[in-house]
Tab-separated table of C-alpha atoms and ligand atoms in Angstrom:
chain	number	residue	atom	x	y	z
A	161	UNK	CA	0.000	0.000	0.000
A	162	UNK	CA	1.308	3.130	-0.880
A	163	UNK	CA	0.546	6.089	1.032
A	164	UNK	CA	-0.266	9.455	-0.070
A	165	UNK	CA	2.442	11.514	-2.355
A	166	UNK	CA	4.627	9.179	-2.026
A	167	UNK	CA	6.206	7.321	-5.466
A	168	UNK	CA	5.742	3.945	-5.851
A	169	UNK	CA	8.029	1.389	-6.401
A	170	UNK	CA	8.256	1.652	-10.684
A	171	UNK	CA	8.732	5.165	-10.305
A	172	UNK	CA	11.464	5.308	-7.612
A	173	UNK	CA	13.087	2.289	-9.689
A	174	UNK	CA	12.835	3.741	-12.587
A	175	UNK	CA	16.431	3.350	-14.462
A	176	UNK	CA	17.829	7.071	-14.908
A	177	UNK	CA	21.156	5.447	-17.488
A	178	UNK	CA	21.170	2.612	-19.928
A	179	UNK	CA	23.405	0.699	-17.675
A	180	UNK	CA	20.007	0.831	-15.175
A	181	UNK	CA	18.374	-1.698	-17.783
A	182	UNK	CA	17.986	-4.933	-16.463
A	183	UNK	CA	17.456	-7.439	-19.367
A	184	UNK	CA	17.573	-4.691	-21.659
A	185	UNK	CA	21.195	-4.617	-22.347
A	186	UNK	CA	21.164	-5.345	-26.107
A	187	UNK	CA	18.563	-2.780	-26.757
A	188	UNK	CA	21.314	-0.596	-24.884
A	189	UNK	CA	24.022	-1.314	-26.762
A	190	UNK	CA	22.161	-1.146	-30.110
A	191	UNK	CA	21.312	2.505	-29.478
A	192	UNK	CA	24.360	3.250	-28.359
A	193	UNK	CA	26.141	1.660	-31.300
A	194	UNK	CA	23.876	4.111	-33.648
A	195	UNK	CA	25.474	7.170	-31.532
A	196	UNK	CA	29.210	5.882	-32.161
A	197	UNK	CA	28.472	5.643	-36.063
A	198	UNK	CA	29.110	8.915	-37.877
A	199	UNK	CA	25.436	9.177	-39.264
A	200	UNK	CA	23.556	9.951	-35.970
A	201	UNK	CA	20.080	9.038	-36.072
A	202	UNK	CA	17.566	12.095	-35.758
A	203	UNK	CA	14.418	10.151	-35.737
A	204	UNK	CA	13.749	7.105	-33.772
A	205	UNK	CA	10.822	4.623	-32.890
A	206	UNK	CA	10.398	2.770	-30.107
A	207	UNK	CA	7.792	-0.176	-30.401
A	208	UNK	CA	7.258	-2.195	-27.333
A	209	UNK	CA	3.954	-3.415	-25.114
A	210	UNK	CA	2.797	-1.366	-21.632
A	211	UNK	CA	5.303	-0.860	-19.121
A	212	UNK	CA	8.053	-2.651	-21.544
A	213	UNK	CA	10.319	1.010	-20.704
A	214	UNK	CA	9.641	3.246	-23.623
A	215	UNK	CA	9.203	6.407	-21.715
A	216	UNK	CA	12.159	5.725	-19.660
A	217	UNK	CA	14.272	5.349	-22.617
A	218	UNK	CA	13.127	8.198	-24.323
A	219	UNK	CA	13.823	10.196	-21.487
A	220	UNK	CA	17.455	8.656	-20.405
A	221	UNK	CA	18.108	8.890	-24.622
A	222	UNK	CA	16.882	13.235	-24.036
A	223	UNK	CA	19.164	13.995	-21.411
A	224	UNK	CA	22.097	11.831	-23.306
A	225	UNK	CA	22.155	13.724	-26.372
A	226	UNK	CA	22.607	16.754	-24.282
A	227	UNK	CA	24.798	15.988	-21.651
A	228	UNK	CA	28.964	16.744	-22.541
A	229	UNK	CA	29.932	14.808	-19.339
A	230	UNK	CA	29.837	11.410	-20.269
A	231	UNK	CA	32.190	8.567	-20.461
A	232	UNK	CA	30.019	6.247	-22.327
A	233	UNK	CA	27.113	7.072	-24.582
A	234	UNK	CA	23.348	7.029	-22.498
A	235	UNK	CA	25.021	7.575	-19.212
A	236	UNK	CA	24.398	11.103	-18.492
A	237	UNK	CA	25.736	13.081	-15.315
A	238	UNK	CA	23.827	13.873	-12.424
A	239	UNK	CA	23.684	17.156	-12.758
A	240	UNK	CA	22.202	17.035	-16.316
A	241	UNK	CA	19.762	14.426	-15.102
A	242	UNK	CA	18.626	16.786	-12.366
A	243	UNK	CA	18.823	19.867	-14.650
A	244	UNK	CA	16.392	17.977	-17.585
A	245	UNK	CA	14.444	21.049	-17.636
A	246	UNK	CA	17.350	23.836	-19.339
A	247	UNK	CA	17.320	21.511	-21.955
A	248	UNK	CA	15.058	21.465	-25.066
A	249	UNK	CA	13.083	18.357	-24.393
A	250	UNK	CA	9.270	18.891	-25.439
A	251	UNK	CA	7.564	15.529	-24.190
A	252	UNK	CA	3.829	14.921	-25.418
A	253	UNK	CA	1.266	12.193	-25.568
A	254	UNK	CA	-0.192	12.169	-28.977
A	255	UNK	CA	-3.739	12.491	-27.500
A	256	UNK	CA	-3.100	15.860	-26.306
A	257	UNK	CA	-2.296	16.805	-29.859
A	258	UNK	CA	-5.181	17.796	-31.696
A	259	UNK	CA	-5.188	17.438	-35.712
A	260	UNK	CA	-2.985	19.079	-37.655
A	261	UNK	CA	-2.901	22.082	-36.465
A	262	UNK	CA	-1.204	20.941	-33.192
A	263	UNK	CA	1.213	19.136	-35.116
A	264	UNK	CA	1.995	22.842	-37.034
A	265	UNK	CA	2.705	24.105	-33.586
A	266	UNK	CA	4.741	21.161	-32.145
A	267	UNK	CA	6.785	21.338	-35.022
A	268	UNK	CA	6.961	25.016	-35.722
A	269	UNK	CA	10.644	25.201	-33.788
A	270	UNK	CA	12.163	22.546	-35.503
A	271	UNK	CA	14.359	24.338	-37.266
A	272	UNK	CA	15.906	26.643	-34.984
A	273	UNK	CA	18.807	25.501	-32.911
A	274	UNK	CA	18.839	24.773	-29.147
A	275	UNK	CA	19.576	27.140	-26.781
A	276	UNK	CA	22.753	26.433	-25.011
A	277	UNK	CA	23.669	24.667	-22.956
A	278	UNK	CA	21.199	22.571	-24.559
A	279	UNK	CA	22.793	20.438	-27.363
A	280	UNK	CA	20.043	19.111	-28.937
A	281	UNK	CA	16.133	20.101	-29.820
A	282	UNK	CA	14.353	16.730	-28.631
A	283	UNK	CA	10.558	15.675	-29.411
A	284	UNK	CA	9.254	12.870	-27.609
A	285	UNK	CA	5.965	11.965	-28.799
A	286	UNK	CA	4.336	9.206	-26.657
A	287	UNK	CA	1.406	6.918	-28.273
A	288	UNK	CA	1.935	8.056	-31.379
A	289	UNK	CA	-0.838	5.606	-33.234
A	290	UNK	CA	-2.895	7.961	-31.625
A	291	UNK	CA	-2.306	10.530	-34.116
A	292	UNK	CA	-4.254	10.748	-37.475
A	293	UNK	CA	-3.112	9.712	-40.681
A	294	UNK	CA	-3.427	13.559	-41.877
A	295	UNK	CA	-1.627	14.461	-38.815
A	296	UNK	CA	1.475	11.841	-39.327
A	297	UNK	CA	1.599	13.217	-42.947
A	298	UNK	CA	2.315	16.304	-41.544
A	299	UNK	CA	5.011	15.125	-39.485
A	300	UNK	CA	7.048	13.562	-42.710
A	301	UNK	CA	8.700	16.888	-43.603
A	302	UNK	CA	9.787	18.161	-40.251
A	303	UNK	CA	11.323	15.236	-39.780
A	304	UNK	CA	13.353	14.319	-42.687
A	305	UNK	CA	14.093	18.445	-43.003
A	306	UNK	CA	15.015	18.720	-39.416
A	307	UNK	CA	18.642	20.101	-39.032
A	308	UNK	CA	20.739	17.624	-36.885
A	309	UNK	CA	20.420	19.439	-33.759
A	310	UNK	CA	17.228	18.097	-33.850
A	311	UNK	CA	16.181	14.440	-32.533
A	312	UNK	CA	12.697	12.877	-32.902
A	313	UNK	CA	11.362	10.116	-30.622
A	314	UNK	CA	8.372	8.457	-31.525
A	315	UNK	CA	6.908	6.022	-28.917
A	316	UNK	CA	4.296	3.509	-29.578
A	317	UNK	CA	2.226	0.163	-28.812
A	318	UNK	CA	1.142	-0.455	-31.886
A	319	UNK	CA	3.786	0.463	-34.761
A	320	UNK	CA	1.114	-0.987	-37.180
A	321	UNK	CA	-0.556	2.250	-36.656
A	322	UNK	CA	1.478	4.555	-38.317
A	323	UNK	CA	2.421	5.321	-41.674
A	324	UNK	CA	5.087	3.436	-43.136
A	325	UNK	CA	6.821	6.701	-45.018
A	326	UNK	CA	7.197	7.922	-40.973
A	327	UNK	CA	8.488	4.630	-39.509
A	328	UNK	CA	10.463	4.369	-42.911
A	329	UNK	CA	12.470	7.615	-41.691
A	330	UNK	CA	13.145	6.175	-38.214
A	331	UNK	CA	16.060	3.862	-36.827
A	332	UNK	CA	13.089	1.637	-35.140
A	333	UNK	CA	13.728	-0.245	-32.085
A	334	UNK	CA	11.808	-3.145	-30.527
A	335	UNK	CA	11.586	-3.177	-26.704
A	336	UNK	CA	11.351	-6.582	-25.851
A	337	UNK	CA	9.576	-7.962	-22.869
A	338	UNK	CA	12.181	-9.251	-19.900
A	339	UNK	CA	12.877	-13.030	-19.908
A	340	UNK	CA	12.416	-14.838	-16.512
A	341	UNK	CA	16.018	-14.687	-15.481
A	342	UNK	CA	16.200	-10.752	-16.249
A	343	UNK	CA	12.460	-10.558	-13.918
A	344	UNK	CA	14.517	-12.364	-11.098
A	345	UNK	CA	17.163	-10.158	-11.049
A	346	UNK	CA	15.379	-6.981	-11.051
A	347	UNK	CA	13.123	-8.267	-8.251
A	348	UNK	CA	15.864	-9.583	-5.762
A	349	UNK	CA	17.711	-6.374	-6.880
A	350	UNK	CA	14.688	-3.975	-5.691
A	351	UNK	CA	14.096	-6.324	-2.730
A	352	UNK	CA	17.495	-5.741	-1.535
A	353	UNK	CA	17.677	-1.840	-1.717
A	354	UNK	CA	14.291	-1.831	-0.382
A	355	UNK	CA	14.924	-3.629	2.855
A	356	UNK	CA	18.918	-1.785	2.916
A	357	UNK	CA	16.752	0.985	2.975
A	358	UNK	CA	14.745	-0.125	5.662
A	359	UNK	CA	11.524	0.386	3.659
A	360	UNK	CA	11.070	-3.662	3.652
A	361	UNK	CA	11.682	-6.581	5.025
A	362	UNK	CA	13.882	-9.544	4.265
A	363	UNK	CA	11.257	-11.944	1.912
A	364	UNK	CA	11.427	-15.683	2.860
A	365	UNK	CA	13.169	-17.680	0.101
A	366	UNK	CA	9.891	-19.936	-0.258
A	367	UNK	CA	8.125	-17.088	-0.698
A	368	UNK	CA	9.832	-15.380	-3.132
A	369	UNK	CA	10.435	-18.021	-4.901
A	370	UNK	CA	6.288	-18.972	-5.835
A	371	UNK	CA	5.775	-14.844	-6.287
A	372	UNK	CA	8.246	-15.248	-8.788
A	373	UNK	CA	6.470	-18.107	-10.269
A	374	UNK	CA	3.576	-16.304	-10.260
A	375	UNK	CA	5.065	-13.812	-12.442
A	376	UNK	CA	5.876	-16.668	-14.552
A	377	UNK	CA	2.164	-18.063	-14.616
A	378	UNK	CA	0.679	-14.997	-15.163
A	379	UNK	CA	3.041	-14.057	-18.443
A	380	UNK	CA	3.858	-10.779	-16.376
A	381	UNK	CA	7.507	-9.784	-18.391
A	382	UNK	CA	7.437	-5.943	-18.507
A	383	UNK	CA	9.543	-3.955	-16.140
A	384	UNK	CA	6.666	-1.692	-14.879
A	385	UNK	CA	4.133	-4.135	-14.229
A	386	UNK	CA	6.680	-6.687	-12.513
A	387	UNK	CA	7.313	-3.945	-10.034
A	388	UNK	CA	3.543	-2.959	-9.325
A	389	UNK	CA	3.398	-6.835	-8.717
A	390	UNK	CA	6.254	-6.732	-6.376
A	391	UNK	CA	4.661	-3.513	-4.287
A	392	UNK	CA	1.404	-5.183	-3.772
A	393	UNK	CA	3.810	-8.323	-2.473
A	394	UNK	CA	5.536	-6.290	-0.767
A	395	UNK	CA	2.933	-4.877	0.264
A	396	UNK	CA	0.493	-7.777	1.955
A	397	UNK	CA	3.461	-10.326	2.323
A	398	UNK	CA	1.219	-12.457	-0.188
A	399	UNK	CA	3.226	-13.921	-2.995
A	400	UNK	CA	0.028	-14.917	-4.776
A	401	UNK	CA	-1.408	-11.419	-5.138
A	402	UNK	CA	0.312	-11.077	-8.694
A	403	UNK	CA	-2.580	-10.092	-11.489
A	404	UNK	CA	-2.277	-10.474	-14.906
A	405	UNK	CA	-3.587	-13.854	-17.153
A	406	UNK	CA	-2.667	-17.501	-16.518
A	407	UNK	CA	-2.056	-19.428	-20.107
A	408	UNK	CA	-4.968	-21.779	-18.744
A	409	UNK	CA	-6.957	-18.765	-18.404
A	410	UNK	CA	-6.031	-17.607	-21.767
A	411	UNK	CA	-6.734	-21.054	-23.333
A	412	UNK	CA	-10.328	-20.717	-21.702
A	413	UNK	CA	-11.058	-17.440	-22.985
A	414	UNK	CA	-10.239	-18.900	-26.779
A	415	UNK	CA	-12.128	-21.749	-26.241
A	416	UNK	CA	-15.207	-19.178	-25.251
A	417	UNK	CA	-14.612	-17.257	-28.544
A	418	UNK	CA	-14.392	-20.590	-30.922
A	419	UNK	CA	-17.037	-21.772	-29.073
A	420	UNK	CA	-18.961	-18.409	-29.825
A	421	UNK	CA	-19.826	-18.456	-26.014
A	422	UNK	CA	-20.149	-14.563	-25.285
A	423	UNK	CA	-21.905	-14.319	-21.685
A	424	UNK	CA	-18.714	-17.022	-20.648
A	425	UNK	CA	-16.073	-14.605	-21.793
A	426	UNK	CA	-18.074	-11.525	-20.581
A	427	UNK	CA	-18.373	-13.468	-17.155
A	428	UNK	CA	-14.653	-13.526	-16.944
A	429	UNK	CA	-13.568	-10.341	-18.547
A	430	UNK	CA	-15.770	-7.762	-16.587
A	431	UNK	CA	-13.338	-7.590	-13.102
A	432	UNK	CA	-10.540	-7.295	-15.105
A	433	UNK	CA	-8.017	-3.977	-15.271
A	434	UNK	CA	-6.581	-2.652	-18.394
A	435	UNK	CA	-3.013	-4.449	-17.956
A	436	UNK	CA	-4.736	-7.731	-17.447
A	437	UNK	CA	-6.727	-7.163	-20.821
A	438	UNK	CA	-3.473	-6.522	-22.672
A	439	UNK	CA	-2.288	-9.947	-21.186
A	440	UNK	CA	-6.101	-11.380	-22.559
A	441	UNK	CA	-5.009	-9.858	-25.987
A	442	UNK	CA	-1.901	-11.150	-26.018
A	443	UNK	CA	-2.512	-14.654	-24.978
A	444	UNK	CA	-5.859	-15.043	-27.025
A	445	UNK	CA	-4.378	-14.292	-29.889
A	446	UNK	CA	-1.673	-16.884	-29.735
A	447	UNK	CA	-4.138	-19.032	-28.849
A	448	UNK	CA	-5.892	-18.757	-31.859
A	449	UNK	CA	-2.730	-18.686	-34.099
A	450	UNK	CA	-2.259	-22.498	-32.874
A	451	UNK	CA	-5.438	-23.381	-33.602
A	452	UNK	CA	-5.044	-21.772	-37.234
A	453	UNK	CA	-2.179	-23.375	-37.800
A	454	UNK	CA	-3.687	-26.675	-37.284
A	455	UNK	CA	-6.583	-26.242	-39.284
A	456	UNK	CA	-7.203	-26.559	-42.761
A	457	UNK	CA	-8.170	-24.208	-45.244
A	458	UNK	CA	-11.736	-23.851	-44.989
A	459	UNK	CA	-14.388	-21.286	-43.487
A	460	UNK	CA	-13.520	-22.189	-39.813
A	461	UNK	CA	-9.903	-21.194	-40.973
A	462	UNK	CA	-11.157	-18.138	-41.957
A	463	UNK	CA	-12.832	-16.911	-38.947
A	464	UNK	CA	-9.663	-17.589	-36.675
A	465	UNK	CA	-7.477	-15.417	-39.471
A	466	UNK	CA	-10.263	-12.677	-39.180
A	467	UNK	CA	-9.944	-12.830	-35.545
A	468	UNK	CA	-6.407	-12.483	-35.071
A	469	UNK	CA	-5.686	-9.676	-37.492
A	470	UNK	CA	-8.294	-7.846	-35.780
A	471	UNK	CA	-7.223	-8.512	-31.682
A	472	UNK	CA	-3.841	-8.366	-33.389
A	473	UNK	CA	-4.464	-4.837	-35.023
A	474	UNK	CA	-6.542	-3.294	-31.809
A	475	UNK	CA	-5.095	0.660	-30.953
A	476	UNK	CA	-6.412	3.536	-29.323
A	477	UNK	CA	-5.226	6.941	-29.341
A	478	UNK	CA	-5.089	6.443	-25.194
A	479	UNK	CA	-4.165	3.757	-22.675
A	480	UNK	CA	-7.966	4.689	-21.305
A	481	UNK	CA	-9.588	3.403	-24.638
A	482	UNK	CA	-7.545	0.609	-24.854
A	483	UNK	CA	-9.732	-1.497	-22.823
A	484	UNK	CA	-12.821	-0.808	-24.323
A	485	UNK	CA	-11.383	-1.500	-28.171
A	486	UNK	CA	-10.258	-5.077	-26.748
A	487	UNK	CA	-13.088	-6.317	-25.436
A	488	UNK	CA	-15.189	-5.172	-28.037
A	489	UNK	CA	-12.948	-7.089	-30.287
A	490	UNK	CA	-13.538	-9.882	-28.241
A	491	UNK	CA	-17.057	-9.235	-28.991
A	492	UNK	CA	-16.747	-9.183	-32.371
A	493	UNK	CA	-14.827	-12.598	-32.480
A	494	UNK	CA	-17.256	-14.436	-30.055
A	495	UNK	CA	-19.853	-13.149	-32.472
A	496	UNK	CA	-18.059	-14.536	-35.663
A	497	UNK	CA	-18.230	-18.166	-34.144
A	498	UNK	CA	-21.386	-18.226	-32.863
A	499	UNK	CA	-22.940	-17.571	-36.847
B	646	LIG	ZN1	26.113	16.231	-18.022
């Protein structure tokens, strides 16, 4: 439990250099191979699921291109870290940019230099599916135009959702999801400075061994939601308190959709929280892609491919409608079986 004003654990964890990346470290060292070449990128991507770290490395990437004190490339000094705000770092969510106007304005100082000691003019735009076609259109000149001293981040969920003349001008970058070792080790390593810190206590081996199980079970691999996991363990002391979607749940929500079985998959689906729906996504739709796979061409074929490239393709301008366009894709896949 967390009291008031007080950051929670993915916040206060929340790496500040590349070497802060746990199971991340190839992703690091691809990015920083791009800075050591002589053509610097000025327009990247990053793709990766909720709380995979795309904001985080966005914002250690801003500070690096602007900080003159560093030994290696996406470790920036403290005092630049702490001083993010003399640079030129504009950081938006592309829901709070509306049409193309807003992109005019966003963009309408792309050509001007920094101002010292500012090295760098850096857009981060966050969600950007969530921007219009018309709107991403716009955003094709600025960016190939831009003089170097400008750099272009483009986050997003769903790189299917934007044009491919934009992500054609950007170095893109896949965030992966941690693998099981990489979730150990950033556990036991947050464990530990929590309880140095006296903010927790030692957690019994048995017990942290079947939370991290849970994590397992549940397909929980992103660095944000592992630690909102390990806050509510924390927390209660209750290694089972871990949400997020088993495989056999999973396998029983595809079995309600072939089996066109609506008020079963509504029955399970209505407690559950936006991350969790992600996970249903996720895991339904490899589901289905076995199924397809072992099914032969015919029109029973052809409902699973519908229903894949639609839960596959599902984006929202916002986290907030995110939820909504899932299980209404659900819907719409329950629906096609039960013709
Ligand atoms: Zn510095």
């Amino acid at each position: 439990v967390i009291s008031r004003g007080q950051k929670g654990l993915a916040e206060r964890y929340r790496p500040a250099l590349f070497s802060e990346l746990v199971g991340q470290e190839k992703l690091a060292q691809g990015i920083r191979d791009r800075w050591k070449s002589s053509k610097r990128p000025t327009a990247l991507m990053l793709s990766g699921g909720t709380g995979t770290g795309k904001t985080t490395i966005s914002r250690i990437l801003s500070v690096a291109v602007n900080c003159s004190h560093q030994k290696e490339f996406g470790e920036p000094c403290l005092d630049c870290r702490n001083n993010r705000s003399q640079f030129d770092i504009m950081e938006v969510n592309a829901s709070d940019i509306t049409g193309i106007d807003g992109v005019r304005i966003l963009a309408s100082a792309h050509r001007y230099a920094p101002m010292p000691p500012a090295k760098m003019r850096v857009y981060i735009i966050d969600e950007c599916q969530g921007l219009s076609k018309a709107a991403q259109n716009m955003l094709l000149k600025p960016v190939e135009d831009g003089p170097p001293t400008t750099l272009w981040i483009f986050c997003t969920t769903s790189p299917q959702g934007i044009i491919k003349t934009l992500r054609g001008r950007c170095v893109q970058f896949a965030i992966p999801s941690l693998r099981f070792k990489d979730s150990e080790r950033l556990v036991r390593r947050v464990i530990e400075s929590e309880r140095k810190s006296g903010r927790a206590k030692a957690v019994e081996d048995k017990k942290l061994a079947k939370f991290l199980e849970q994590l397992n079970e549940h397909q929980v691999f992103e660095p944000r939601l592992i630690l909102n996991s390990l806050e509510k363990f924390l927390g209660t002391g209750d290694p089972d308190c871990v949400t997020g979607v088993s495989q056999d749940e999973t396998a029983l929500l595809g079995k309600y959709i072939t089996e066109g079985d609506w008020a079963g998959l509504r029955a399970r689906c209505k407690e559950m929280e936006l991350d969790q729906l992600q996970g249903v996504r996720m895991g339904v739709v490899s589901y289905l892609r076995t199924l397809l796979l072992n099914e032969r061409d015919g029109p029973i074929a052809a409902k699973l491919c519908e229903s894949i490239k639609q839960l596959a393709g599902v984006y929202a301008p916002e986290d907030g409608m995110m939820g909504g366009l899932i299980v209404a894709a659900l819907f719409d896949s329950c629906r096609r079986f039960s013709k």
